[in-house]
CSV table of C-alpha atoms in Angstrom, one decimal:
chain,number,residue,atom,x,y,z
V,1,UNK,CA,4.4,151.2,37.6
V,2,UNK,CA,3.4,150.4,41.2
V,3,UNK,CA,-0.1,151.7,40.5
V,4,UNK,CA,-0.7,149.8,37.3
V,5,UNK,CA,0.5,146.6,39.0
V,6,UNK,CA,-1.8,147.2,41.9
V,7,UNK,CA,0.9,147.6,44.5
V,8,UNK,CA,-0.2,151.2,45.1
V,9,UNK,CA,-3.9,151.7,45.0
V,10,UNK,CA,-5.2,155.3,45.1
V,11,UNK,CA,-8.9,155.6,45.5
V,12,UNK,CA,-9.7,156.4,41.9
V,13,UNK,CA,-8.6,152.9,40.7
V,14,UNK,CA,-11.1,151.0,42.8
V,15,UNK,CA,-13.2,150.9,39.7
V,16,UNK,CA,-10.9,148.1,38.4
V,17,UNK,CA,-11.5,145.8,41.4
V,18,UNK,CA,-12.9,142.4,40.3
V,19,UNK,CA,-12.4,143.1,36.6
V,20,UNK,CA,-11.0,140.3,34.4
V,21,UNK,CA,-7.5,140.9,32.9
V,22,UNK,CA,-7.3,140.9,29.1
V,23,UNK,CA,-11.1,140.5,28.6
V,24,UNK,CA,-11.9,143.8,30.2
V,25,UNK,CA,-9.4,145.6,27.9
V,26,UNK,CA,-10.8,143.8,24.8
V,27,UNK,CA,-14.4,144.5,25.7
V,28,UNK,CA,-13.8,148.2,26.2
V,29,UNK,CA,-11.6,148.5,23.2
V,30,UNK,CA,-14.4,147.1,21.0
V,31,UNK,CA,-17.3,148.8,22.7
V,32,UNK,CA,-15.9,152.3,23.5
V,33,UNK,CA,-12.8,152.8,21.4
V,34,UNK,CA,-12.9,151.2,18.0
V,35,UNK,CA,-16.6,150.6,17.8
V,36,UNK,CA,-18.1,147.1,17.4
V,37,UNK,CA,-17.6,146.5,13.6
V,38,UNK,CA,-14.0,147.6,13.5
V,39,UNK,CA,-13.2,146.2,16.9
V,40,UNK,CA,-14.4,142.7,15.9
V,41,UNK,CA,-12.6,142.9,12.6
V,42,UNK,CA,-9.3,143.8,14.3
V,43,UNK,CA,-9.6,141.0,16.8
V,44,UNK,CA,-10.5,138.5,14.2
V,45,UNK,CA,-7.7,139.8,11.9
V,46,UNK,CA,-5.1,139.6,14.6
V,47,UNK,CA,-6.1,136.1,15.7
V,48,UNK,CA,-6.4,134.9,12.1
V,49,UNK,CA,-3.0,136.2,11.1
V,50,UNK,CA,-1.4,134.7,14.2
V,51,UNK,CA,-3.0,131.3,13.4
V,52,UNK,CA,-2.0,131.5,9.7
V,53,UNK,CA,1.6,132.5,10.6
V,54,UNK,CA,2.0,129.7,13.1
V,55,UNK,CA,0.6,127.2,10.6
V,56,UNK,CA,3.1,128.5,8.0
V,57,UNK,CA,6.1,128.1,10.3
V,58,UNK,CA,5.0,124.7,11.5
V,59,UNK,CA,4.5,123.4,8.0
V,60,UNK,CA,7.9,124.8,6.8
V,61,UNK,CA,9.7,123.6,10.0
V,62,UNK,CA,12.0,126.5,9.6
V,63,UNK,CA,12.6,129.8,11.5
V,64,UNK,CA,13.3,131.6,8.2
V,65,UNK,CA,10.6,134.1,7.6
V,66,UNK,CA,9.1,134.0,4.0
V,67,UNK,CA,9.0,137.5,2.4
V,68,UNK,CA,5.1,137.5,2.3
V,69,UNK,CA,5.0,136.9,6.1
V,70,UNK,CA,7.6,139.4,7.1
V,71,UNK,CA,5.2,142.3,7.7
V,72,UNK,CA,2.9,140.0,9.7
V,73,UNK,CA,5.7,138.8,11.9
V,74,UNK,CA,6.9,142.3,12.6
V,75,UNK,CA,3.4,143.4,13.6
V,76,UNK,CA,2.8,140.4,15.8
V,77,UNK,CA,6.2,140.8,17.4
V,78,UNK,CA,5.0,144.2,18.8
V,79,UNK,CA,1.3,143.5,19.3
V,80,UNK,CA,1.2,140.2,21.2
V,81,UNK,CA,3.9,141.1,23.9
V,82,UNK,CA,2.5,144.6,24.4
V,83,UNK,CA,-1.1,143.2,24.9
V,84,UNK,CA,0.2,140.5,27.2
V,85,UNK,CA,1.8,143.1,29.4
V,86,UNK,CA,-0.8,145.8,29.2
V,87,UNK,CA,-3.8,143.5,29.4
V,88,UNK,CA,-2.5,142.0,32.6
V,89,UNK,CA,-2.3,145.4,34.4
V,90,UNK,CA,-4.4,145.8,37.5
V,91,UNK,CA,-5.3,149.3,36.3
V,92,UNK,CA,-7.0,149.2,33.0
V,93,UNK,CA,-7.3,152.8,31.6
V,94,UNK,CA,-8.4,152.4,28.0
V,95,UNK,CA,-5.6,154.8,26.9
V,96,UNK,CA,-3.1,152.1,27.7
V,97,UNK,CA,-4.3,150.2,24.6
V,98,UNK,CA,-3.8,153.2,22.3
V,99,UNK,CA,-0.3,152.0,21.1
V,100,UNK,CA,-1.9,148.8,19.8
V,101,UNK,CA,-4.6,150.3,17.7
V,102,UNK,CA,-2.6,151.1,14.5
V,103,UNK,CA,-1.1,147.6,14.6
V,104,UNK,CA,-4.4,145.9,15.1
V,105,UNK,CA,-5.8,147.8,12.1
V,106,UNK,CA,-2.9,146.8,9.9
V,107,UNK,CA,-3.3,143.1,11.0
V,108,UNK,CA,-7.0,143.3,10.1
V,109,UNK,CA,-6.1,144.7,6.7
V,110,UNK,CA,-3.5,141.9,6.1
V,111,UNK,CA,-6.2,139.3,7.1
V,112,UNK,CA,-8.7,140.7,4.7
V,113,UNK,CA,-6.1,140.6,1.9
V,114,UNK,CA,-5.1,137.1,2.8
V,115,UNK,CA,-8.8,136.0,2.7
V,116,UNK,CA,-9.2,137.6,-0.8
V,117,UNK,CA,-6.2,135.8,-2.1
V,118,UNK,CA,-7.4,132.5,-0.8
V,119,UNK,CA,-11.1,133.0,-1.7
V,120,UNK,CA,-11.4,135.4,-4.7
V,121,UNK,CA,-15.2,134.7,-4.9
V,122,UNK,CA,-15.6,136.5,-1.6
V,123,UNK,CA,-14.6,139.8,-3.1
V,124,UNK,CA,-18.1,141.3,-3.4
V,125,UNK,CA,-19.1,140.2,0.1
V,126,UNK,CA,-15.9,141.5,1.6
V,127,UNK,CA,-16.4,144.8,-0.2
V,128,UNK,CA,-19.8,145.2,1.3
V,129,UNK,CA,-18.5,144.3,4.8
V,130,UNK,CA,-15.6,146.8,4.6
V,131,UNK,CA,-17.9,149.6,3.4
V,132,UNK,CA,-20.1,148.8,6.3
V,133,UNK,CA,-17.2,148.9,8.8
V,134,UNK,CA,-15.8,152.1,7.4
V,135,UNK,CA,-19.2,153.7,7.3
V,136,UNK,CA,-20.0,152.9,10.9
V,137,UNK,CA,-16.5,154.0,12.0
V,138,UNK,CA,-17.0,157.3,10.3
V,139,UNK,CA,-20.4,157.7,12.0
V,140,UNK,CA,-19.0,156.6,15.3
V,141,UNK,CA,-16.1,159.1,15.1
V,142,UNK,CA,-18.4,161.9,14.1
V,143,UNK,CA,-20.9,161.2,16.9
V,144,UNK,CA,-18.0,161.1,19.4
V,145,UNK,CA,-16.5,164.4,18.3
V,146,UNK,CA,-19.9,166.0,18.4
V,147,UNK,CA,-19.9,165.5,22.2
V,148,UNK,CA,-17.3,168.3,22.4
V,149,UNK,CA,-19.5,170.7,20.4
V,150,UNK,CA,-22.0,170.7,23.3
V,151,UNK,CA,-21.9,172.2,26.7
V,152,UNK,CA,-20.3,170.1,29.4
V,153,UNK,CA,-23.0,168.4,31.4
V,154,UNK,CA,-21.3,169.7,34.6
V,155,UNK,CA,-21.7,173.2,33.3
V,156,UNK,CA,-25.4,172.5,32.5
V,157,UNK,CA,-25.9,171.1,36.0
V,158,UNK,CA,-24.2,174.1,37.5
V,159,UNK,CA,-26.4,176.5,35.6
V,160,UNK,CA,-29.5,174.7,36.8
V,161,UNK,CA,-28.2,174.9,40.4
V,162,UNK,CA,-27.5,178.6,40.1
V,163,UNK,CA,-31.0,179.2,38.7
V,164,UNK,CA,-32.9,177.0,41.2
V,165,UNK,CA,-30.9,177.0,44.4
V,166,UNK,CA,-30.7,180.2,46.5
V,167,UNK,CA,-27.3,181.7,47.4
V,168,UNK,CA,-26.2,180.6,50.9
V,169,UNK,CA,-27.6,177.1,50.6
V,170,UNK,CA,-25.4,174.2,51.7
V,171,UNK,CA,-24.2,171.8,49.0
V,172,UNK,CA,-22.6,168.5,49.7
V,173,UNK,CA,-19.9,167.4,47.1
V,174,UNK,CA,-17.6,164.5,47.1
V,175,UNK,CA,-13.8,164.6,47.6
V,176,UNK,CA,-11.7,163.0,44.7
V,177,UNK,CA,-14.4,164.0,42.2
V,178,UNK,CA,-13.9,166.2,39.3
V,179,UNK,CA,-15.2,169.8,39.7
V,180,UNK,CA,-18.7,169.3,41.0
V,181,UNK,CA,-19.8,172.9,40.5
V,182,UNK,CA,-18.4,175.1,37.7
V,183,UNK,CA,-18.2,178.8,37.3
V,184,UNK,CA,-20.9,179.9,34.8
V,185,UNK,CA,-20.9,183.5,33.5
V,186,UNK,CA,-21.1,185.7,36.7
V,187,UNK,CA,-22.2,182.8,39.0
V,188,UNK,CA,-19.5,181.3,41.2
V,189,UNK,CA,-19.6,178.3,43.7
V,190,UNK,CA,-18.4,180.7,46.4
V,191,UNK,CA,-22.0,181.9,46.7
V,192,UNK,CA,-22.8,178.6,48.4
V,193,UNK,CA,-21.6,176.8,51.5
V,194,UNK,CA,-19.9,173.8,50.0
V,195,UNK,CA,-19.1,170.7,52.1
V,196,UNK,CA,-16.9,167.9,50.9
V,197,UNK,CA,-17.6,164.2,51.7
V,198,UNK,CA,-14.6,161.9,51.8
V,199,UNK,CA,-16.2,158.6,50.8
V,200,UNK,CA,-12.9,156.9,50.2
V,201,UNK,CA,-11.8,157.3,53.9
V,202,UNK,CA,-11.7,153.9,55.7
V,203,UNK,CA,-15.1,152.9,57.1
V,204,UNK,CA,-15.5,153.6,60.8
V,205,UNK,CA,-18.1,154.8,63.2
V,206,UNK,CA,-16.5,158.3,63.1
V,207,UNK,CA,-16.9,158.4,59.3
V,208,UNK,CA,-20.6,157.5,59.5
V,209,UNK,CA,-21.1,160.2,62.2
V,210,UNK,CA,-19.4,162.7,59.9
V,211,UNK,CA,-21.7,161.7,57.0
V,212,UNK,CA,-24.7,162.0,59.2
V,213,UNK,CA,-23.6,165.4,60.4
V,214,UNK,CA,-23.0,166.7,56.9
V,215,UNK,CA,-26.3,165.3,55.6
V,216,UNK,CA,-28.2,167.1,58.4
V,217,UNK,CA,-26.7,170.4,57.3
V,218,UNK,CA,-27.1,169.8,53.5
V,219,UNK,CA,-29.7,171.2,51.2
V,220,UNK,CA,-28.5,169.6,48.0
V,221,UNK,CA,-26.1,166.7,47.2
V,222,UNK,CA,-24.0,167.2,44.1
V,223,UNK,CA,-22.6,164.1,42.3
V,224,UNK,CA,-20.7,165.1,39.2
V,225,UNK,CA,-20.3,161.5,37.9
V,226,UNK,CA,-21.0,157.9,39.0
V,227,UNK,CA,-17.2,157.3,39.4
V,228,UNK,CA,-17.2,157.4,43.2
V,229,UNK,CA,-20.3,155.5,44.1
V,230,UNK,CA,-19.8,153.1,41.2
V,231,UNK,CA,-16.4,152.1,42.6
V,232,UNK,CA,-17.6,152.0,46.2
V,233,UNK,CA,-20.5,149.7,45.3
V,234,UNK,CA,-18.1,147.4,43.4
V,235,UNK,CA,-16.2,146.6,46.6
V,236,UNK,CA,-18.9,146.6,49.3
V,237,UNK,CA,-16.8,144.2,51.4
V,238,UNK,CA,-14.2,147.0,51.7
V,239,UNK,CA,-16.6,149.8,52.3
V,240,UNK,CA,-19.7,148.2,53.8
V,241,UNK,CA,-20.9,151.3,55.7
V,242,UNK,CA,-20.4,153.6,52.8
V,243,UNK,CA,-22.0,151.2,50.4
V,244,UNK,CA,-25.0,151.1,52.7
V,245,UNK,CA,-25.1,154.9,52.8
V,246,UNK,CA,-25.3,155.0,49.0
V,247,UNK,CA,-28.0,152.3,48.9
V,248,UNK,CA,-30.1,154.2,51.5
V,249,UNK,CA,-29.5,157.5,49.6
V,250,UNK,CA,-30.6,156.1,46.3
V,251,UNK,CA,-33.7,154.5,47.9
V,252,UNK,CA,-34.7,157.9,49.2
V,253,UNK,CA,-34.5,156.8,52.8
V,254,UNK,CA,-32.2,159.7,53.8
V,255,UNK,CA,-34.6,162.3,52.6
V,256,UNK,CA,-33.0,163.3,49.3
V,257,UNK,CA,-34.5,162.6,45.9
V,258,UNK,CA,-33.0,163.0,42.4
């Protein structure tokens, strides 16, 4: 709980610095989890059902819940407080939104049903829209699952290194990163001299000297993902020296090229 509230900040959550609460979660839920069509439908459905429910209660001026609105009230009673809490977290792993997804889909279904009851003439158009949403969602899910039918990119990169970099070469990897070099068949990272760069250590003259010393000994720099340099460049005010190292590295000034 201390981590999600930002009271304890391990290096790997730097990626969430300067991100907007609530909006960041919604954007990633739509773009990377549900997919754009279903994501928009669930957000519209939840918002629409909330507005319609509030309108119903205000017009009735009573706390009694009509039978036709009971399901909506139950769903909103879970969805809104959970989103209010989770969306305000400093740490915004997308998996934190997982408990909301079934309820968002149900609210979207109720919203579609409510629209059809109010506007029967929209039935054909709504049918076309729903077919499109379901079709895209099926395609999106299939495309996502297909990722796991292919070789992990880190394994592919490791195979390339084993084929093109001689044994005994010095490789520079980054601390806090996932496995930068994988075992492939009979090839093992132990055949190389592997250095580890701690980019999340506080900036200092000693850190820069260490980076310079390691670069002078290095034949190949291995970056498994953009997670480390992406988070460092998000907070250059906290890591000005390290951010400058990455900028010089990517500009080719340090003598390394992709």
